[in-house]
Short mmCIF file of C-alpha atoms in Angstrom, two decimals:
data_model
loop_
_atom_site.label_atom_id
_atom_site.label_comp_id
_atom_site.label_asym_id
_atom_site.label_seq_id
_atom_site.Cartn_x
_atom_site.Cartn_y
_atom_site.Cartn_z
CA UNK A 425 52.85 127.76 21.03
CA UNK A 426 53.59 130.54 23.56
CA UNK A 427 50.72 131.95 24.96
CA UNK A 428 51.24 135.64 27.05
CA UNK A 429 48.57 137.97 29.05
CA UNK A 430 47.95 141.24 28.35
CA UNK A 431 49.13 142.72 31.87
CA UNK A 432 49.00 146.48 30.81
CA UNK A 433 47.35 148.14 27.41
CA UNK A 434 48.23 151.65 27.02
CA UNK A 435 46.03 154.33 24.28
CA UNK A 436 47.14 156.54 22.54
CA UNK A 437 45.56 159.66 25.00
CA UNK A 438 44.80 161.23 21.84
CA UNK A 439 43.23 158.55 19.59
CA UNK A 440 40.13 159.61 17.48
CA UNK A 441 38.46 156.91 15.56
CA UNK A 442 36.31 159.61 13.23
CA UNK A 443 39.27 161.37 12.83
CA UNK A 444 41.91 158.52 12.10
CA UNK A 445 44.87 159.59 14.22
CA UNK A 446 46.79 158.38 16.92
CA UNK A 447 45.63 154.97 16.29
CA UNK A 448 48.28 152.82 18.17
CA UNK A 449 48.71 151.19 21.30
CA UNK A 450 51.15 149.70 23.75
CA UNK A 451 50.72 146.05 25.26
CA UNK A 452 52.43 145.23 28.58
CA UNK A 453 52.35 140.66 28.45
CA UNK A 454 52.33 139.27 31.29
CA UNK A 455 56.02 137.57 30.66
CA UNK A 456 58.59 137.59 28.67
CA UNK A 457 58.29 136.14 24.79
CA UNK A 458 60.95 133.71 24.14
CA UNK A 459 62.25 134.35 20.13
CA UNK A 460 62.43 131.32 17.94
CA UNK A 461 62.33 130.66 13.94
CA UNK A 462 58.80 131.58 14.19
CA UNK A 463 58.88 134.74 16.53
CA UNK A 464 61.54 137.40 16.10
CA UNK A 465 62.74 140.98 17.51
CA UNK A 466 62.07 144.09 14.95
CA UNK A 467 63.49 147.41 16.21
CA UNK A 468 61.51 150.57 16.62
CA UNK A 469 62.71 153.31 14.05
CA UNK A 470 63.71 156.95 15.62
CA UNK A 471 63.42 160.07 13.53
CA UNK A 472 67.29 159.28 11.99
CA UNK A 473 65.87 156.12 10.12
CA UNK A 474 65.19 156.86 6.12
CA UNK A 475 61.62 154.55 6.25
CA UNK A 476 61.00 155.78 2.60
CA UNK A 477 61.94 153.65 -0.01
CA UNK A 478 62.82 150.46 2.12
CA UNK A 479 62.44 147.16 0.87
CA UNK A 480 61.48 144.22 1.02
CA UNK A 481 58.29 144.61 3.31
CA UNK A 482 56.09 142.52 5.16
CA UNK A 483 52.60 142.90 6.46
CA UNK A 484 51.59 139.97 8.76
CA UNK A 485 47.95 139.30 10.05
CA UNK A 486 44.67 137.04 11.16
CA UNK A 487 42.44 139.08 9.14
CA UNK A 488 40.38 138.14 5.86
CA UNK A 489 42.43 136.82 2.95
CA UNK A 490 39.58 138.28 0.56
CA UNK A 491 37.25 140.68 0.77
CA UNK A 492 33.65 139.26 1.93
CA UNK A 493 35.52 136.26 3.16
CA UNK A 494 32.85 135.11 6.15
CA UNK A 495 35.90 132.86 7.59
CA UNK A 496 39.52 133.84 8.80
CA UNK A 497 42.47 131.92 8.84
CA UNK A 498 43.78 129.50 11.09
CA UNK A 499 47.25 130.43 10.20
CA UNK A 500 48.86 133.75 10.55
CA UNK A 501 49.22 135.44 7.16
CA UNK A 502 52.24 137.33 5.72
CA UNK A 503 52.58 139.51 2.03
CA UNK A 504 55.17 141.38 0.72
CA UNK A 505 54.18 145.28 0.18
CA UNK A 506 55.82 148.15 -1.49
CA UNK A 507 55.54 151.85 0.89
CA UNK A 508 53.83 154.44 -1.35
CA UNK A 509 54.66 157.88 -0.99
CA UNK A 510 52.33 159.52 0.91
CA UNK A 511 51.60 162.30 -1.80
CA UNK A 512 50.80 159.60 -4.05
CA UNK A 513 48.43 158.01 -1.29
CA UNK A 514 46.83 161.14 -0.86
CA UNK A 515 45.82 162.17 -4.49
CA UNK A 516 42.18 162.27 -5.69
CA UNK A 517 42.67 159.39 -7.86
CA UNK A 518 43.78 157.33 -4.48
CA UNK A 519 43.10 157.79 -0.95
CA UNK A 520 41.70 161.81 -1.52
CA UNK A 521 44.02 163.84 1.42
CA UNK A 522 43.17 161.22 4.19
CA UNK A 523 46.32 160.03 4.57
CA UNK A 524 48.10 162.07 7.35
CA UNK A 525 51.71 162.51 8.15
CA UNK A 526 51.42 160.35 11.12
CA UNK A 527 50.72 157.43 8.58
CA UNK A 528 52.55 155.23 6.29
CA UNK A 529 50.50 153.60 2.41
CA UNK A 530 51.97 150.52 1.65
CA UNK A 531 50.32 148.04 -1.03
CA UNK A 532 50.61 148.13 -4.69
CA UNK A 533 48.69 150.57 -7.40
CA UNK A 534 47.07 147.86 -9.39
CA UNK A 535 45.89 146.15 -5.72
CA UNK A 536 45.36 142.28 -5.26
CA UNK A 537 47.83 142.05 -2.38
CA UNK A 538 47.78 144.08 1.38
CA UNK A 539 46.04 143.90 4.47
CA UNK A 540 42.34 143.08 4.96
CA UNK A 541 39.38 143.14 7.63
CA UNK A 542 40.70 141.66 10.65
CA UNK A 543 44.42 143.07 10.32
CA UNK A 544 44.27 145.96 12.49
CA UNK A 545 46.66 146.00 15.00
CA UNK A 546 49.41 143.69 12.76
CA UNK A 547 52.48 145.14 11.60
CA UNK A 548 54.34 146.61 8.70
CA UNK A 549 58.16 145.33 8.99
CA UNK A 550 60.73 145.90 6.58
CA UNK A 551 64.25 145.08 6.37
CA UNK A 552 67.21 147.09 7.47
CA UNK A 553 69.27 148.33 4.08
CA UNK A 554 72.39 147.03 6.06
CA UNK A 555 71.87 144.54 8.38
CA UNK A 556 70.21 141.42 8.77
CA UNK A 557 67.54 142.84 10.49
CA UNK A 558 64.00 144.16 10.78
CA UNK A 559 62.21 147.58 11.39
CA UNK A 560 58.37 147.85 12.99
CA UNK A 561 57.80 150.64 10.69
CA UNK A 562 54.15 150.65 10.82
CA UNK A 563 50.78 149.04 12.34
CA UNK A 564 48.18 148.18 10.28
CA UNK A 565 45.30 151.22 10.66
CA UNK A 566 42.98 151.38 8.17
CA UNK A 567 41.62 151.12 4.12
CA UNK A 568 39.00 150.77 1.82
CA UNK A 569 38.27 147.12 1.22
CA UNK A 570 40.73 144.36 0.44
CA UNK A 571 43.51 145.38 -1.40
CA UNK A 572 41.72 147.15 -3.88
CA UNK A 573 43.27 149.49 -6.97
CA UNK A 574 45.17 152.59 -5.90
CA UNK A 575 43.60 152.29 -2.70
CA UNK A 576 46.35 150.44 -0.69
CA UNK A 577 46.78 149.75 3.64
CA UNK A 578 47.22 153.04 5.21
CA UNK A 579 49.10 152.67 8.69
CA UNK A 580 50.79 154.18 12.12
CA UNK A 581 53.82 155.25 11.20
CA UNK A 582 55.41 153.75 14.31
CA UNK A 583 58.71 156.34 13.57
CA UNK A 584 55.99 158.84 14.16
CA UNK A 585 55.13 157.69 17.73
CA UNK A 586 59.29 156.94 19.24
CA UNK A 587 58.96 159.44 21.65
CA UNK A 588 55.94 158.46 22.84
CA UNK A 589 56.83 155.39 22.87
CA UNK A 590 59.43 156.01 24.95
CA UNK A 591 57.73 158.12 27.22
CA UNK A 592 55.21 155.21 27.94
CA UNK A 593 57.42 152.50 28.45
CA UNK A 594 59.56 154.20 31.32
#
């Protein structure tokens, strides 16, 4: 196991809680995290990258594996998603118009399978179209139970945040 500091944590300047925006963060560790078969490099996604539509996707986390569970795992957890278009998201029937552009819905419409209490903070990769690669297309925000029907994991849309992203890290 590698274990790392936080040496710097940088908000979002801007975050609101009530209002669900700008819910992200930077961590500065304290040294450098060596990659391995079980820890690997995902790119951050500029405004050129097409995030809609990409596939497969992964949602990784320590949270709840069901909802009510009173114990979380000792294992990091991992699910394939599907994105949902954010108009979808946002219909009456779904998430009712709380689902803002800075945001990414990724789950499935008949439920069973997403992210869960205790997976805040994880991310939302998916693979490059091309390459053998991954994108950090998202970071697990918020929803309405575990997986439930037509109400799937709303996240940051980390393509949303690049610039200040890049601001911060300079």
């Amino acid at each position: 196991a590698q274990v790392r500091h936080i040496k710097r944590l940088i908000f979002h300047e801007h975050y609101s809680a009530v209002r669900r925006i700008n819910d992200i963060a930077l961590l500065q560790l304290d040294q450098p995290v060596h990659c391995n078969h079980y820890i690997q490099l995902a790119c951050v996604p500029d405004n050129s990258l097409q995030v809609p539509g990409m596939s497969p996707c992964y949602v990784g986390g320590w949270g709840a594996t069901y909802e009510g569970a009173l114990e979380l795992p000792h294992i990091l957890q991992e699910v394939a998603v599907t994105l949902i278009d954010n108009h979808i998201c946002n219909s009456s029937e779904w998430n009712g118009e709380l689902v803002k552009d800075t945001h990414l819905c990724a789950g499935y419409q008949q439920g069973g399978v997403g992210t869960c209490q205790g997976d805040s903070g994880g991310p939302l990769i998916c693979k490059d179209r091309i390459g053998d690669y991954y994108w950090l297309v998202g970071v697990t925000n918020w929803g309405y139970g575990c997986a439930r029907m037509q109400l799937p994991g709303v996240y940051s849309s980390v393509q949303r945040y690049y610039n200040w992203i890049v601001t911060h890290l300079s």
